[in-house]
Amino acid sequence: MKIFLGILVLTLLFCNNGFAGKAVNLPKDVVSGSKFKKSLTGSYYKKYGMQVVDKKDGHPVRAGKKSIRFEVRAGDCGKDKDGGWSDCDTDRERHELSGKYRVSKGERWYAWSIYLPSDFINVHPTSTMLAQFHQERKHVIWMFKNKRGGYWLENYVPEYTVENIKILTKEQMLGKWNDILVNVNWSHKDDGFFKVWANDKLVYDFKGKTKSKGVKTYFKFGIYRSWISKWHDRVKYSSEEKSLSNNSITFSFVFPALTSSKYTT
């Protein structure tokens, strides 16, 4: 049973540093300034899971001519090379890309655009992560999700949810592009900050620790579903929900060089 699809575009404009794993070959109008690898690569990663698609073929594109299309179907789960993590054993499914660009500390800018088609149906209570700031060999710290409709941000820096903020409503999301901009100072001390703009409006302004001590952060994007059984239980007890098995999501991730002073609040 296919629950939903996803499409993303990504352009990164910042310096590179160390990276392990085979990079995915992506065109320049999709990505620049950084490289990516498939998360949990292996035989489970299907061809439909991540494809570069073209505007001329009717695919939604935010900028340029191409986008990256992600699709997740039931059973799309794998594990890492050393066997330390398994989505299949932990009620999860995904097709994601992990960024080469790693940061240990300091201020950085990130941005992306996201589009949900007008017929998109939320699959809550399954947790659907659409972008993550993660840490090497440690827990995720910032999560962007679709949950209970709309677009949500979770602060997970201490390894549990500190804040759960809706930054876009369902009505704002469906059938239109939304531009997200993040300015973060990566720090394990209280001098850190994490600011988020949605369509040029400041929607979140956090001050405090933004990461753990002694680890590097990196960006991941795609579709990552957790607690799949919660959705199946919902379907099981509500015949009305059975028709919600097919869905689609579109994203565009754009990381521009920023020179405008309007964001330096």
CSV table of N, CA and C in Angstrom, one decimal, residues 1-6 48-49 70-76 93-96 222-225:
chain,number,residue,atom,x,y,z
A,1,MET,N,0.8,-1.2,0.0
A,1,MET,CA,0.0,0.0,0.0
A,1,MET,C,0.9,1.2,0.0
A,2,LYS,N,0.7,2.1,-1.0
A,2,LYS,CA,1.5,3.3,-1.1
A,2,LYS,C,0.8,4.4,-0.3
A,3,ILE,N,1.5,5.1,0.6
A,3,ILE,CA,0.8,6.1,1.4
A,3,ILE,C,1.0,7.5,0.8
A,4,PHE,N,2.2,7.9,0.4
A,4,PHE,CA,2.3,9.2,-0.3
A,4,PHE,C,3.7,9.3,-1.0
A,5,LEU,N,3.8,10.3,-1.8
A,5,LEU,CA,5.0,10.6,-2.6
A,5,LEU,C,5.6,11.8,-2.1
A,6,GLY,N,6.8,12.1,-2.6
A,6,GLY,CA,7.5,13.4,-2.3
A,6,GLY,C,8.4,13.8,-3.4
A,48,TYR,N,12.4,4.4,-7.9
A,48,TYR,CA,11.4,5.4,-7.7
A,48,TYR,C,11.6,6.3,-6.5
A,49,GLY,N,12.5,5.8,-5.6
A,49,GLY,CA,12.7,6.5,-4.3
A,49,GLY,C,13.2,7.9,-4.4
A,70,PHE,N,11.0,12.4,-4.6
A,70,PHE,CA,11.1,11.3,-3.7
A,70,PHE,C,9.7,10.6,-3.6
A,71,GLU,N,9.8,9.3,-3.4
A,71,GLU,CA,8.6,8.5,-3.2
A,71,GLU,C,8.9,7.4,-2.2
A,72,VAL,N,7.9,7.2,-1.3
A,72,VAL,CA,8.1,6.1,-0.3
A,72,VAL,C,6.8,5.3,-0.4
A,73,ARG,N,7.0,4.0,-0.4
A,73,ARG,CA,5.9,3.0,-0.4
A,73,ARG,C,6.1,2.1,0.8
A,74,ALA,N,5.0,1.4,1.1
A,74,ALA,CA,5.0,0.5,2.2
A,74,ALA,C,6.1,-0.5,2.1
A,75,GLY,N,6.9,-0.7,3.1
A,75,GLY,CA,8.1,-1.6,3.1
A,75,GLY,C,9.4,-1.0,2.6
A,76,ASP,N,9.4,0.3,2.3
A,76,ASP,CA,10.7,0.9,1.9
A,76,ASP,C,11.5,1.2,3.2
A,93,GLU,N,10.0,3.9,7.6
A,93,GLU,CA,10.3,3.8,6.2
A,93,GLU,C,10.8,5.1,5.7
A,94,ARG,N,11.7,5.1,4.7
A,94,ARG,CA,12.3,6.3,4.2
A,94,ARG,C,12.9,6.2,2.8
A,95,HIS,N,13.0,7.4,2.2
A,95,HIS,CA,13.9,7.6,1.1
A,95,HIS,C,14.4,9.0,1.3
A,96,GLU,N,15.7,9.2,1.8
A,96,GLU,CA,16.3,10.4,2.2
A,96,GLU,C,17.7,10.6,1.5
A,222,GLY,N,14.1,14.6,2.4
A,222,GLY,CA,13.4,13.5,1.7
A,222,GLY,C,12.1,13.2,2.5
A,223,ILE,N,11.7,11.9,2.5
A,223,ILE,CA,10.6,11.5,3.2
A,223,ILE,C,11.0,10.4,4.2
A,224,TYR,N,10.7,10.6,5.5
A,224,TYR,CA,11.1,9.7,6.5
A,224,TYR,C,9.9,9.5,7.5
A,225,ARG,N,9.3,8.3,7.5
A,225,ARG,CA,8.1,8.1,8.3
A,225,ARG,C,8.4,7.2,9.4
